[in-house]
PDB file of C-alpha atoms and ligand atoms in Angstrom:
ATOM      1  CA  UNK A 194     -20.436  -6.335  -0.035  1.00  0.00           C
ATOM      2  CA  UNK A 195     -16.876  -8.045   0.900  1.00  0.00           C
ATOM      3  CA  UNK A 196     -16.746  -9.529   3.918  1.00  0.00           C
ATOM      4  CA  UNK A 197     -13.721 -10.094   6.076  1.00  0.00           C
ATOM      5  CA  UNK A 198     -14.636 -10.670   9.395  1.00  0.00           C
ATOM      6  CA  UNK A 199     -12.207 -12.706  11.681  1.00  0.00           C
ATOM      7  CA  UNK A 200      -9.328 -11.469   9.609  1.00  0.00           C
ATOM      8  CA  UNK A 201      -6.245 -10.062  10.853  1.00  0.00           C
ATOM      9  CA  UNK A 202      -5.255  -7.092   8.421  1.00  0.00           C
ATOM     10  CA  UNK A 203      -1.684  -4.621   8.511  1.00  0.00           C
ATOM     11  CA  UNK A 204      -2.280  -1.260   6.760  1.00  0.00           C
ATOM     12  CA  UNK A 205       1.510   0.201   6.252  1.00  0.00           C
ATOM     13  CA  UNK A 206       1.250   3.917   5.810  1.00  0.00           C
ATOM     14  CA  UNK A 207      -2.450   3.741   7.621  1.00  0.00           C
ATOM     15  CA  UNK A 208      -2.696   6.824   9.637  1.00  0.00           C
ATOM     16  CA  UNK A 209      -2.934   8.935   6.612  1.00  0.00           C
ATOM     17  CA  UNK A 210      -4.085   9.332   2.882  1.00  0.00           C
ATOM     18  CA  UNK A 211      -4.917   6.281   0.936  1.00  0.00           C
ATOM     19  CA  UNK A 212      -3.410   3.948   3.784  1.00  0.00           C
ATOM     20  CA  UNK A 213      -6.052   5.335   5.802  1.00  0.00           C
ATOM     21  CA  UNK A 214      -8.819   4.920   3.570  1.00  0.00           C
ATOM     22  CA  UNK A 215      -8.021   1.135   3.279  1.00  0.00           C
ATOM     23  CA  UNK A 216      -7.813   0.543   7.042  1.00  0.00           C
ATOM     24  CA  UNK A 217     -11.273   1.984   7.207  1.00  0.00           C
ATOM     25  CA  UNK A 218     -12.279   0.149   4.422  1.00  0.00           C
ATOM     26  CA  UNK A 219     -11.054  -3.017   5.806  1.00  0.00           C
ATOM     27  CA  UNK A 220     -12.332  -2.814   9.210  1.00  0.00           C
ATOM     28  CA  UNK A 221     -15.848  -1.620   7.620  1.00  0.00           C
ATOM     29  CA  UNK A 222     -15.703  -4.971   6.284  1.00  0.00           C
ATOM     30  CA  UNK A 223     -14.947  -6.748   9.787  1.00  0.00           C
ATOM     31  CA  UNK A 224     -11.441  -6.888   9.508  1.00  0.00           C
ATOM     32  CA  UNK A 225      -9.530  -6.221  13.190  1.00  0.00           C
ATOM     33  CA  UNK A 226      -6.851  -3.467  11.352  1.00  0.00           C
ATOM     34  CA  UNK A 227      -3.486  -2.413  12.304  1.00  0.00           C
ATOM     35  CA  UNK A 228      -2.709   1.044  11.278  1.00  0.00           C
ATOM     36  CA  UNK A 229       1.057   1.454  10.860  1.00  0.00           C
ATOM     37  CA  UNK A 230       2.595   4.586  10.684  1.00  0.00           C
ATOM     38  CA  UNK A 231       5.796   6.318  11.073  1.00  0.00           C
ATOM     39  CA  UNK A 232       5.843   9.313  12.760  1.00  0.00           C
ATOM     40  CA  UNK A 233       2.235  10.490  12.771  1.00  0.00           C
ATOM     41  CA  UNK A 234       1.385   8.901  15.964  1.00  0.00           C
ATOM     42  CA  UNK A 235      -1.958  11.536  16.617  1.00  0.00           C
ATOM     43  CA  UNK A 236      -2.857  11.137  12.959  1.00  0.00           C
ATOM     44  CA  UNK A 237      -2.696   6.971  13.271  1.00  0.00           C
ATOM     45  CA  UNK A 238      -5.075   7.688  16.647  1.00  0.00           C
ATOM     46  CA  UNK A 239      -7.336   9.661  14.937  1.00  0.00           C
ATOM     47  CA  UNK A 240      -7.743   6.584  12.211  1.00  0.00           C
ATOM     48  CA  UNK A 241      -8.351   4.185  15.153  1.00  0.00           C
ATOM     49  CA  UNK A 242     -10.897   6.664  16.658  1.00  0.00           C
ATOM     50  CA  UNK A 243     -12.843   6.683  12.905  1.00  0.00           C
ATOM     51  CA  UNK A 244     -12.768   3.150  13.153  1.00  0.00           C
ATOM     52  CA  UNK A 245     -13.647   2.065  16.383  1.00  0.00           C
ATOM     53  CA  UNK A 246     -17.024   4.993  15.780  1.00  0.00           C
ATOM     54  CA  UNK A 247     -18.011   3.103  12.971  1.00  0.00           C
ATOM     55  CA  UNK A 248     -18.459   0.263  14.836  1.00  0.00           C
ATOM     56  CA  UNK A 249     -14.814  -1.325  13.818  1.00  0.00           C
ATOM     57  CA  UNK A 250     -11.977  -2.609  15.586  1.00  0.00           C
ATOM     58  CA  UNK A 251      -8.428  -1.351  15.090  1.00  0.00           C
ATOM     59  CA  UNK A 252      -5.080  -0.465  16.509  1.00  0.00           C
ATOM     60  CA  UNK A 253      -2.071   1.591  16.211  1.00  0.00           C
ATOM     61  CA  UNK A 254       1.674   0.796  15.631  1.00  0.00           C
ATOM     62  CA  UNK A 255       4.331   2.505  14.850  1.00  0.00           C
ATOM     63  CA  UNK A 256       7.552   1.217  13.415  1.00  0.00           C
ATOM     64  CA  UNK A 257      10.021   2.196   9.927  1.00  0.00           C
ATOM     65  CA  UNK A 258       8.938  -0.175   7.377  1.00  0.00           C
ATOM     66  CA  UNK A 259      12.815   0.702   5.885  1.00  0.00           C
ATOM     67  CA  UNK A 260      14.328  -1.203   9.001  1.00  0.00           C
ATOM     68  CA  UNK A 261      13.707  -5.130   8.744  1.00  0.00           C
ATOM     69  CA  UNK A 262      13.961  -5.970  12.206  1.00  0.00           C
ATOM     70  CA  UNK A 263      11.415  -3.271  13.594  1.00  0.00           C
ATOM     71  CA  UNK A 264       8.956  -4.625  10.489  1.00  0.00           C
ATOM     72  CA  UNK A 265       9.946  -8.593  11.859  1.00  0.00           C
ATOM     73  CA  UNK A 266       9.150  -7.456  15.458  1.00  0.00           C
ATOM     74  CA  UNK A 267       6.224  -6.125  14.451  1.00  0.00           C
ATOM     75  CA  UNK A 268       4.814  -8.680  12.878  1.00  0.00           C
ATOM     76  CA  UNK A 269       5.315 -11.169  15.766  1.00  0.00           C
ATOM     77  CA  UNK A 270       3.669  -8.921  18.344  1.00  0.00           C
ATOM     78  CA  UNK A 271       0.455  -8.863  15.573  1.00  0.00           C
ATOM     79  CA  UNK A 272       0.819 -12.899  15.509  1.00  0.00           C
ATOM     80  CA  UNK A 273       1.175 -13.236  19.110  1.00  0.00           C
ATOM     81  CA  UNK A 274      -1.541 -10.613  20.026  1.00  0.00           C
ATOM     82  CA  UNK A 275      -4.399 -12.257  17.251  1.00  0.00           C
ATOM     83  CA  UNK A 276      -2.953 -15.811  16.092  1.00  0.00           C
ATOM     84  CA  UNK A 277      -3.182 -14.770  12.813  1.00  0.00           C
ATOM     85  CA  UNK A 278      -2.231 -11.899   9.995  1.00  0.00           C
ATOM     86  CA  UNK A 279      -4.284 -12.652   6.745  1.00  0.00           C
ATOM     87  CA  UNK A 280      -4.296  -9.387   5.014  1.00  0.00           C
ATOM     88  CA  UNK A 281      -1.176  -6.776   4.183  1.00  0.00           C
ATOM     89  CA  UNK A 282      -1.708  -3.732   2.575  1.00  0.00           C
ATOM     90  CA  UNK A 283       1.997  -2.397   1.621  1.00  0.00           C
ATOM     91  CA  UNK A 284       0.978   1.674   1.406  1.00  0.00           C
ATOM     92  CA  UNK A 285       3.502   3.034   3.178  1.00  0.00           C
ATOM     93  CA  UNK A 286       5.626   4.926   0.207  1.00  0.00           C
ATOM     94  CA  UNK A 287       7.487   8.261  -0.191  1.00  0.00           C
ATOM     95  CA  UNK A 288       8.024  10.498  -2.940  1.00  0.00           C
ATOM     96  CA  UNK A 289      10.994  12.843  -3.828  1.00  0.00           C
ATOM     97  CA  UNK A 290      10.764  14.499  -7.514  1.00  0.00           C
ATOM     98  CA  UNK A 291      13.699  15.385  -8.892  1.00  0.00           C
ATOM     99  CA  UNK A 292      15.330  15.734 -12.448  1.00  0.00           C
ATOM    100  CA  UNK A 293      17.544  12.793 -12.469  1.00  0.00           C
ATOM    101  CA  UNK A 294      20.425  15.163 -12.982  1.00  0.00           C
ATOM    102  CA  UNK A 295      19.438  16.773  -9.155  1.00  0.00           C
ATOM    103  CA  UNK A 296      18.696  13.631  -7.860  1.00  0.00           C
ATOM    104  CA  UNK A 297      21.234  13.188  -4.425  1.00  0.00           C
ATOM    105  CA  UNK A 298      22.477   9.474  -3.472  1.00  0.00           C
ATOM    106  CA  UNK A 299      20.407  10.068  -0.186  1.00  0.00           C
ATOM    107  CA  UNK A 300      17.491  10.791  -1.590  1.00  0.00           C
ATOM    108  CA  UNK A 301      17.991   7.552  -3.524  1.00  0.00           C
ATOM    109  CA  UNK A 302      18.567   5.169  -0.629  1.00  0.00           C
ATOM    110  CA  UNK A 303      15.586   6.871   1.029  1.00  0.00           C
ATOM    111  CA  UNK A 304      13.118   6.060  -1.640  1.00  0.00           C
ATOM    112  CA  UNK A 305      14.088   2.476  -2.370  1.00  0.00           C
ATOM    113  CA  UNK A 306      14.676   1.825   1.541  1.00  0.00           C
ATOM    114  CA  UNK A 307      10.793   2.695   1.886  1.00  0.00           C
ATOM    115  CA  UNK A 308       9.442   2.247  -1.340  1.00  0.00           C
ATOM    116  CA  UNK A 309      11.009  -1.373  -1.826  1.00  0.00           C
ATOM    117  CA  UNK A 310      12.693  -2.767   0.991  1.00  0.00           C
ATOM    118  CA  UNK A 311       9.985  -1.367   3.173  1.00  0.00           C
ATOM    119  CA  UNK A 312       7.291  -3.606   0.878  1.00  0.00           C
ATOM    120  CA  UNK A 313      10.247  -6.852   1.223  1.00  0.00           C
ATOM    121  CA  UNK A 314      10.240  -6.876   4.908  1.00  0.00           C
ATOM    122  CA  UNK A 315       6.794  -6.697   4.865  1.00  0.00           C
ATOM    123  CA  UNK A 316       6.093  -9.362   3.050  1.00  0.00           C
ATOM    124  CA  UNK A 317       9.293 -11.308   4.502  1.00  0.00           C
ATOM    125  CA  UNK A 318       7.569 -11.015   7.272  1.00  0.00           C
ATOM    126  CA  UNK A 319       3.464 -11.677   7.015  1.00  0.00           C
ATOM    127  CA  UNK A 320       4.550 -14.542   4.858  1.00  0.00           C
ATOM    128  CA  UNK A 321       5.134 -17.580   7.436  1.00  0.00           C
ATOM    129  CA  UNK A 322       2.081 -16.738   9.276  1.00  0.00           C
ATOM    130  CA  UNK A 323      -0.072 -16.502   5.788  1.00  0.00           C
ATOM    131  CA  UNK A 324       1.486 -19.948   4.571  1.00  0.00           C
ATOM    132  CA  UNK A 325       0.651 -21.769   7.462  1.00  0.00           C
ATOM    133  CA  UNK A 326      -3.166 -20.607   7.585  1.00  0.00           C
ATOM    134  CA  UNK A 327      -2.469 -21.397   3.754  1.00  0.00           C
ATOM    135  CA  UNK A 328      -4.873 -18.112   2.982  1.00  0.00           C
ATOM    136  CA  UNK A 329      -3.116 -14.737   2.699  1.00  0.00           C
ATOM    137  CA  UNK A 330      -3.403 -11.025   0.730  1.00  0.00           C
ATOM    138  CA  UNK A 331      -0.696  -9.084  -0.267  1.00  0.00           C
ATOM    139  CA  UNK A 332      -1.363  -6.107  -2.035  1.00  0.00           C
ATOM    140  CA  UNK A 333       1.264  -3.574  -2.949  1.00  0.00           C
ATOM    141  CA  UNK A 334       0.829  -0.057  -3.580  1.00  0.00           C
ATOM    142  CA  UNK A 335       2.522   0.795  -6.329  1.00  0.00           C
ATOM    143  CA  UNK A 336       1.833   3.988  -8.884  1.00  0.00           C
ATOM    144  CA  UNK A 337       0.498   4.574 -12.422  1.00  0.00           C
ATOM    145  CA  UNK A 338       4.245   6.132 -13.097  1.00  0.00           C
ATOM    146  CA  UNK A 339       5.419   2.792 -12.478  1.00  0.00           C
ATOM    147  CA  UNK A 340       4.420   1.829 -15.779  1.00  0.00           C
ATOM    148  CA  UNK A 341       4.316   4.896 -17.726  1.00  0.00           C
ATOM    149  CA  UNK A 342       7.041   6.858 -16.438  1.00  0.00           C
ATOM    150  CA  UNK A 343       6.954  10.604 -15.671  1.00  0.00           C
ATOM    151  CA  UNK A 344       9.018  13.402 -15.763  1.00  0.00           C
ATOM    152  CA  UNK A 345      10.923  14.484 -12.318  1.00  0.00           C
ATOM    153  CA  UNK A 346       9.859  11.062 -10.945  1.00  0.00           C
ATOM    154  CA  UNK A 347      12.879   8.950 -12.433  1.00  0.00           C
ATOM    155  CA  UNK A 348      13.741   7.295  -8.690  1.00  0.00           C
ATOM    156  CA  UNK A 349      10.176   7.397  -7.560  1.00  0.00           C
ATOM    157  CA  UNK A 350       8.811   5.429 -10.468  1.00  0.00           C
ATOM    158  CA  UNK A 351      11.764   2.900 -10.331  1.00  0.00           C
ATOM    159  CA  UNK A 352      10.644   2.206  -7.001  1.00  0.00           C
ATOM    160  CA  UNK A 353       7.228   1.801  -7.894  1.00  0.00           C
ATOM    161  CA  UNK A 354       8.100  -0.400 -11.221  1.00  0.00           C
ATOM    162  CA  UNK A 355      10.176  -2.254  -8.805  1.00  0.00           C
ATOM    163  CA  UNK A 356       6.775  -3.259  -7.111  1.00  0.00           C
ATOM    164  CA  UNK A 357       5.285  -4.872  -9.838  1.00  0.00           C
ATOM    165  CA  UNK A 358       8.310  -7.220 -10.360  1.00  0.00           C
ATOM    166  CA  UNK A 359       8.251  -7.859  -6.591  1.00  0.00           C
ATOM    167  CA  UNK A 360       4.551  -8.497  -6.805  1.00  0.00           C
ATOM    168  CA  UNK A 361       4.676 -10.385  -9.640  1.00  0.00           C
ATOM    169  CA  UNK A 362       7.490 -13.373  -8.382  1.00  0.00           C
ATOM    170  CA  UNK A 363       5.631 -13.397  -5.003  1.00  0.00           C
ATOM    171  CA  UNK A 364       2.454 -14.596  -6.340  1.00  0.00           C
ATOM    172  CA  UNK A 365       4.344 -17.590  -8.083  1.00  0.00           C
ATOM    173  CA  UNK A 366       6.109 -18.513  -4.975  1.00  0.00           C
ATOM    174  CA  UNK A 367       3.683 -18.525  -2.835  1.00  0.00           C
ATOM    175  CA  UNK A 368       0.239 -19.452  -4.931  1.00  0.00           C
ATOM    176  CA  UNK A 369       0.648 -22.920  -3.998  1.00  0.00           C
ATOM    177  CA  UNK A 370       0.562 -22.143  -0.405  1.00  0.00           C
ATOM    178  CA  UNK A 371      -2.821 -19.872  -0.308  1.00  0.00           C
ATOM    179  CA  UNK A 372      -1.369 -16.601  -0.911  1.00  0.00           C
ATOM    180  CA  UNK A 373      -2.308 -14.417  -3.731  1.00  0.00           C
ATOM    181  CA  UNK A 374      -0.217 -11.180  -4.182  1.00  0.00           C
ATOM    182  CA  UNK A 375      -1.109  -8.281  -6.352  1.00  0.00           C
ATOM    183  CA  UNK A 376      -0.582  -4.677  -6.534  1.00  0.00           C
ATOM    184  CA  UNK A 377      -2.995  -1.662  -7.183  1.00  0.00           C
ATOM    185  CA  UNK A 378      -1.606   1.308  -9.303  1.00  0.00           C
ATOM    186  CA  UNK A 379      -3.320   4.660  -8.253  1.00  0.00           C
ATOM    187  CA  UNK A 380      -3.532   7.354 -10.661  1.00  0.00           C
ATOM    188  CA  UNK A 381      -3.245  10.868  -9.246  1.00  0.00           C
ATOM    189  CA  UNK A 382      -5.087  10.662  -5.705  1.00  0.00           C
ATOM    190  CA  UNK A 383      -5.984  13.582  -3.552  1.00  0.00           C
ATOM    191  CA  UNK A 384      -3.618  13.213  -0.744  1.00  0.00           C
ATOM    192  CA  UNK A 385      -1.310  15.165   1.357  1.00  0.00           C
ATOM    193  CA  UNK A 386       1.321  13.770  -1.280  1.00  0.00           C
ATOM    194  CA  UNK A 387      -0.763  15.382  -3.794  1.00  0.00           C
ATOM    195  CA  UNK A 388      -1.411  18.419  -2.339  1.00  0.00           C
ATOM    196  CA  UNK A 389       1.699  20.204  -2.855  1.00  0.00           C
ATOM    197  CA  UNK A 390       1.234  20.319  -6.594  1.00  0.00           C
ATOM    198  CA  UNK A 391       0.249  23.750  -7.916  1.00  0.00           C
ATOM    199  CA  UNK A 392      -2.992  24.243 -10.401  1.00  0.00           C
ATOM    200  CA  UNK A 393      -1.389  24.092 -13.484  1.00  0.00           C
ATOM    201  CA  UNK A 394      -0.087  20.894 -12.675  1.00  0.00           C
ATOM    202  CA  UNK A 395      -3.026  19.538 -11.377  1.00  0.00           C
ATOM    203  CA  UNK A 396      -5.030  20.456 -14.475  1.00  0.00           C
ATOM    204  CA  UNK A 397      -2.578  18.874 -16.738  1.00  0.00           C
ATOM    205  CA  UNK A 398      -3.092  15.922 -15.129  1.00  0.00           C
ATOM    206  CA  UNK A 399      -6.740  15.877 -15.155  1.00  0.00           C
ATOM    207  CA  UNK A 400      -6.610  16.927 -18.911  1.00  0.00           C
ATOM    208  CA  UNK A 401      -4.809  13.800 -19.126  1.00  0.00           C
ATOM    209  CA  UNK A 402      -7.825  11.535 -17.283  1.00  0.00           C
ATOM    210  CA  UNK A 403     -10.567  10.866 -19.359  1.00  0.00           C
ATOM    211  CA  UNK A 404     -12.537  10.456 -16.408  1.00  0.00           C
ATOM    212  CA  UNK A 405     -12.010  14.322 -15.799  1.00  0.00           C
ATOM    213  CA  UNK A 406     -10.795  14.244 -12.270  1.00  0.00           C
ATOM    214  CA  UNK A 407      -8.251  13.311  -9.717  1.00  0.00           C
ATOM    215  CA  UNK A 408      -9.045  10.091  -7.965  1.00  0.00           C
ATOM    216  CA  UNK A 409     -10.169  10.120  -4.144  1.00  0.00           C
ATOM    217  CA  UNK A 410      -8.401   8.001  -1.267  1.00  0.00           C
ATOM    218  CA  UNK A 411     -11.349   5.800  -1.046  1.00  0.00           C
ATOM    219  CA  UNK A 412     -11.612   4.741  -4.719  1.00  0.00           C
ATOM    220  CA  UNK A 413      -8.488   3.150  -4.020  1.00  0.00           C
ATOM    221  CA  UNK A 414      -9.823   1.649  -0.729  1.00  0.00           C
ATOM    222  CA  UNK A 415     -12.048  -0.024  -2.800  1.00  0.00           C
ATOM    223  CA  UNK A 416      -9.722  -2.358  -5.342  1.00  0.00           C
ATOM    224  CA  UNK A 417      -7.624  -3.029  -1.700  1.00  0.00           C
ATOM    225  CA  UNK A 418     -10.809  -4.493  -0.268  1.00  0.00           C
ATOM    226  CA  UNK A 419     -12.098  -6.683  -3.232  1.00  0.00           C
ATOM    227  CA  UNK A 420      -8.301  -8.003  -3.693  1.00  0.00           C
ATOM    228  CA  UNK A 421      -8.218  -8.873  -0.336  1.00  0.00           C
ATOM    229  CA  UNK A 422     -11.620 -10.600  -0.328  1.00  0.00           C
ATOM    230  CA  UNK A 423     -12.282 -14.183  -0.673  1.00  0.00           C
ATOM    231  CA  UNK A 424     -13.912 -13.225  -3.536  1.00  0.00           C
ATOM    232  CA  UNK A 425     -10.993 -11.963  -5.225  1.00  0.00           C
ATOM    233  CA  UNK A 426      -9.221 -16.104  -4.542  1.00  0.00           C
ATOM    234  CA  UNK A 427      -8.595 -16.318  -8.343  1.00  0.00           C
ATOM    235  CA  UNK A 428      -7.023 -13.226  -8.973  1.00  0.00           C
ATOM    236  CA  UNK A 429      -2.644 -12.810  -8.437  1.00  0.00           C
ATOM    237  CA  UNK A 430       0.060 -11.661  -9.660  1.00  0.00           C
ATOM    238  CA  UNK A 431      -2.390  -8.841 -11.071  1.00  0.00           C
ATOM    239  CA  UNK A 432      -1.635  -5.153 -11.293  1.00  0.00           C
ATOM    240  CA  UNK A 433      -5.263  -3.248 -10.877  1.00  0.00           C
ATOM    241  CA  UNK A 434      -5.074   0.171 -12.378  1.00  0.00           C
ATOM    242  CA  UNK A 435      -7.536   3.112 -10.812  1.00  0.00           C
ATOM    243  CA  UNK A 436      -6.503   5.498 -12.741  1.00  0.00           C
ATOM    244  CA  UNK A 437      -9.519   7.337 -14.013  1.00  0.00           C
ATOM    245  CA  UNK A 438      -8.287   5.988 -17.816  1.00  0.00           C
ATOM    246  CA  UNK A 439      -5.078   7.978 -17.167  1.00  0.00           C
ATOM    247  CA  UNK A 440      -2.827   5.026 -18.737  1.00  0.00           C
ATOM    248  CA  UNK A 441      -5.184   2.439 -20.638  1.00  0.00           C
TER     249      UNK A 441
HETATM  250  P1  NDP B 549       0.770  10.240   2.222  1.00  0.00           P
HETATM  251  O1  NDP B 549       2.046  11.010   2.099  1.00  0.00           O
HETATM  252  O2  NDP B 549      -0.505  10.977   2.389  1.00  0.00           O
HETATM  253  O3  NDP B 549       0.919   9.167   3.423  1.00  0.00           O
HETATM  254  C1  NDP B 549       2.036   8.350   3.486  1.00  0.00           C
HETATM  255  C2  NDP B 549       1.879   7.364   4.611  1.00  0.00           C
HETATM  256  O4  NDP B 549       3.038   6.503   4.624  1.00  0.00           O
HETATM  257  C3  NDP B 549       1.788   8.017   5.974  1.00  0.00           C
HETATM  258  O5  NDP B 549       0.900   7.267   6.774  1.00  0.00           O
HETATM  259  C4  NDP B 549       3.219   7.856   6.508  1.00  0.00           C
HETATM  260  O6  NDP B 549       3.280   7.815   7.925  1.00  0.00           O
HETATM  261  C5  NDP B 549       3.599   6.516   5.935  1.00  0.00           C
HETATM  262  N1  NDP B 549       5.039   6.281   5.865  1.00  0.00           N
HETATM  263  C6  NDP B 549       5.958   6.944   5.123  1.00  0.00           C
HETATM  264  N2  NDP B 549       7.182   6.422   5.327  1.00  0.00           N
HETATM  265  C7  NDP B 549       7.036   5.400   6.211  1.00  0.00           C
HETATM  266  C8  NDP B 549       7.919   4.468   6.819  1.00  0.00           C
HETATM  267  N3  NDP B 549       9.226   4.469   6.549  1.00  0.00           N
HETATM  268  N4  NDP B 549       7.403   3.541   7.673  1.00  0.00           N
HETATM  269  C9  NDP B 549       6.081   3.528   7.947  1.00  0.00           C
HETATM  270  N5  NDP B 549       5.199   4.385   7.422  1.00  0.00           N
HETATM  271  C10 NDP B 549       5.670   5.315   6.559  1.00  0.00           C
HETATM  272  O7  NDP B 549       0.738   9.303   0.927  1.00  0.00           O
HETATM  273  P2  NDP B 549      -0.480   8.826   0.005  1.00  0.00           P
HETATM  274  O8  NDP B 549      -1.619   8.392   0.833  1.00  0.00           O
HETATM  275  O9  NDP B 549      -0.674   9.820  -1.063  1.00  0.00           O
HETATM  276  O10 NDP B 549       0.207   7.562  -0.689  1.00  0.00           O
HETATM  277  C11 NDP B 549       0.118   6.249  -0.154  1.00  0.00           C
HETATM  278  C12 NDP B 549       0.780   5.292  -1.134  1.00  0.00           C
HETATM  279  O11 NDP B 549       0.158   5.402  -2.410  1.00  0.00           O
HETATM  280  C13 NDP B 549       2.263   5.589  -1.367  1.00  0.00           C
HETATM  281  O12 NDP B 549       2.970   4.379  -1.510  1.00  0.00           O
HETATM  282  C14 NDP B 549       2.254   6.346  -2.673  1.00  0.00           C
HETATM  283  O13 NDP B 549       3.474   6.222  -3.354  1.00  0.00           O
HETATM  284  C15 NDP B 549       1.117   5.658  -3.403  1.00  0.00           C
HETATM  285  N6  NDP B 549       0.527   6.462  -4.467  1.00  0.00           N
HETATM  286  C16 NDP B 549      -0.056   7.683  -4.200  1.00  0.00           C
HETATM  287  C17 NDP B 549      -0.617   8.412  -5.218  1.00  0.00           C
HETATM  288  C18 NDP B 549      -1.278   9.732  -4.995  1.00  0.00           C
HETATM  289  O14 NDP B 549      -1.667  10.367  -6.001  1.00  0.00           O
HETATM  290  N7  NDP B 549      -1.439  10.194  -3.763  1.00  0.00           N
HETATM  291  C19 NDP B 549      -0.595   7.922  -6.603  1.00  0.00           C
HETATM  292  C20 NDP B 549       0.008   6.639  -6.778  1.00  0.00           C
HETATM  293  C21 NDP B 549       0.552   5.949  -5.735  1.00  0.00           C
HETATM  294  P3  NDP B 549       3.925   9.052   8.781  1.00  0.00           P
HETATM  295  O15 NDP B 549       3.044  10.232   8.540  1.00  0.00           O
HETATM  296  O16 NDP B 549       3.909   8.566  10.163  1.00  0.00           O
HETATM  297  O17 NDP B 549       5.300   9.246   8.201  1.00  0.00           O
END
């Protein structure tokens, strides 16, 4: 339905989970698709190889979204390889639940540093290029606990409240210049972040969701692509909530 081809698009967080199921949901739509990831070099592969046999074209690259100059270098290889980098998908994100009375300094640091600054230099970076194209997508990941709270999350909702601020001033600063940023808050999403979470705790959260389920990688996929359509050119500063009714 959305159609994005010629765009240059940067999936944080893309060889796994949601970030995954946006890079393939980008590039289904024409987009050429970098799939950042960390660590999980064979994992980010195996998201090319999806790609590339459905017919789309992508690429791997790893760097630490928490260290500014690896995100700035980055970035200029993407410019320099394609001339361009229209679309960023901020995914990359990390969670450590604790009661705030457990919670270590380091574990702290290690949220924000990915959570946040990881999302800054990001869009520190992809900003220049967007502006002078004057057409650009940012769209944050951040979390239905970032509104509603939830306890043993304390640090990792912070950082994913702090997302909404952060999403909200960019799309006044840079409107003007082409660039609409919003953010998409996930409700509880089977992913390797989710998996960890024993039964009972997984059916008190789908007692909670009126829709009666957890949510699926690619239902997320879905907002990402229509905010980063041309078809979405109205819409910033938003937060879009797929949540299954979880927080109305
Ligand atoms: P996963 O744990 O499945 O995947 C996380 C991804 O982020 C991996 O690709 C990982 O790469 C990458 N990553 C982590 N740290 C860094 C870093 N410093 N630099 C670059 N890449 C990094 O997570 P999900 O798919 O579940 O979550 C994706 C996003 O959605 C996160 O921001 C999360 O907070 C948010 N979210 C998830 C929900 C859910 O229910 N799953 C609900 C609400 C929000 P590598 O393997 O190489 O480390």
């Amino acid at each position: 339905m959305f159609e994005l081809n010629d765009r240059v698009a940067l999936v944080t967080g893309g060889s796994r989970g949601i970030g995954r199921a946006c890079a393939e949901a980008l590039a289904g739509a024409g987009a050429f698709v970098v799939v950042n990831y960390r660590s999980g070099e064979a994992a980010a592969a195996e998201t090319v190889a999806a790609i590339e046999a459905a017919g789309g074209h992508a690429q791997a690259m790893g760097f630490d979204v928490a260290v500014m100059d690896q995100v700035a270098d980055a970035v200029s290889a993407i410019v320099k390889q394609h001339g361009r980098l229209d679309i960023l998908v901020s995914n990359a994100g990390i969670s450590i639940d604790q009661l705030l009375l457990r919670v270590k300094p380091e574990e702290v640091s290690r949220t924000f540093a990915t959570n946040v600054e990881g999302a800054i230099w990001c869009a520190k970076a992809a900003i220049r290029p967007m502006m002078r194209k004057r057409w650009g997508r940012i769209i944050h990941i951040s979390s239905v606990v970032g509104e509603t709270g939830n306890p043993g999350q304390a640090v990792y909702s912070a950082s994913k409240a702090a997302l909404i601020g952060l999403t909200k001033t960019l799309a006044r600063e840079y409107a003007s210049r082409g660039v609409t940023v919003n953010a998409v808050a996930p409700g509880y999403i089977e992913t390797d972040m989710t998996g960890a979470l024993n039964e009972e705790v997984r059916q008190a959260i789908v007692d909670q969701t009126p829709l009666g389920r957890v949510g699926r990688p690619d239902e997320i996929a879905s907002a990402v692509l229509y905010l980063a359509s041309s078809e979405a050119g109205y819409v910033t500063g938003q937060v879009l909530r797929v949540n299954g009714g979880m927080y109305i």
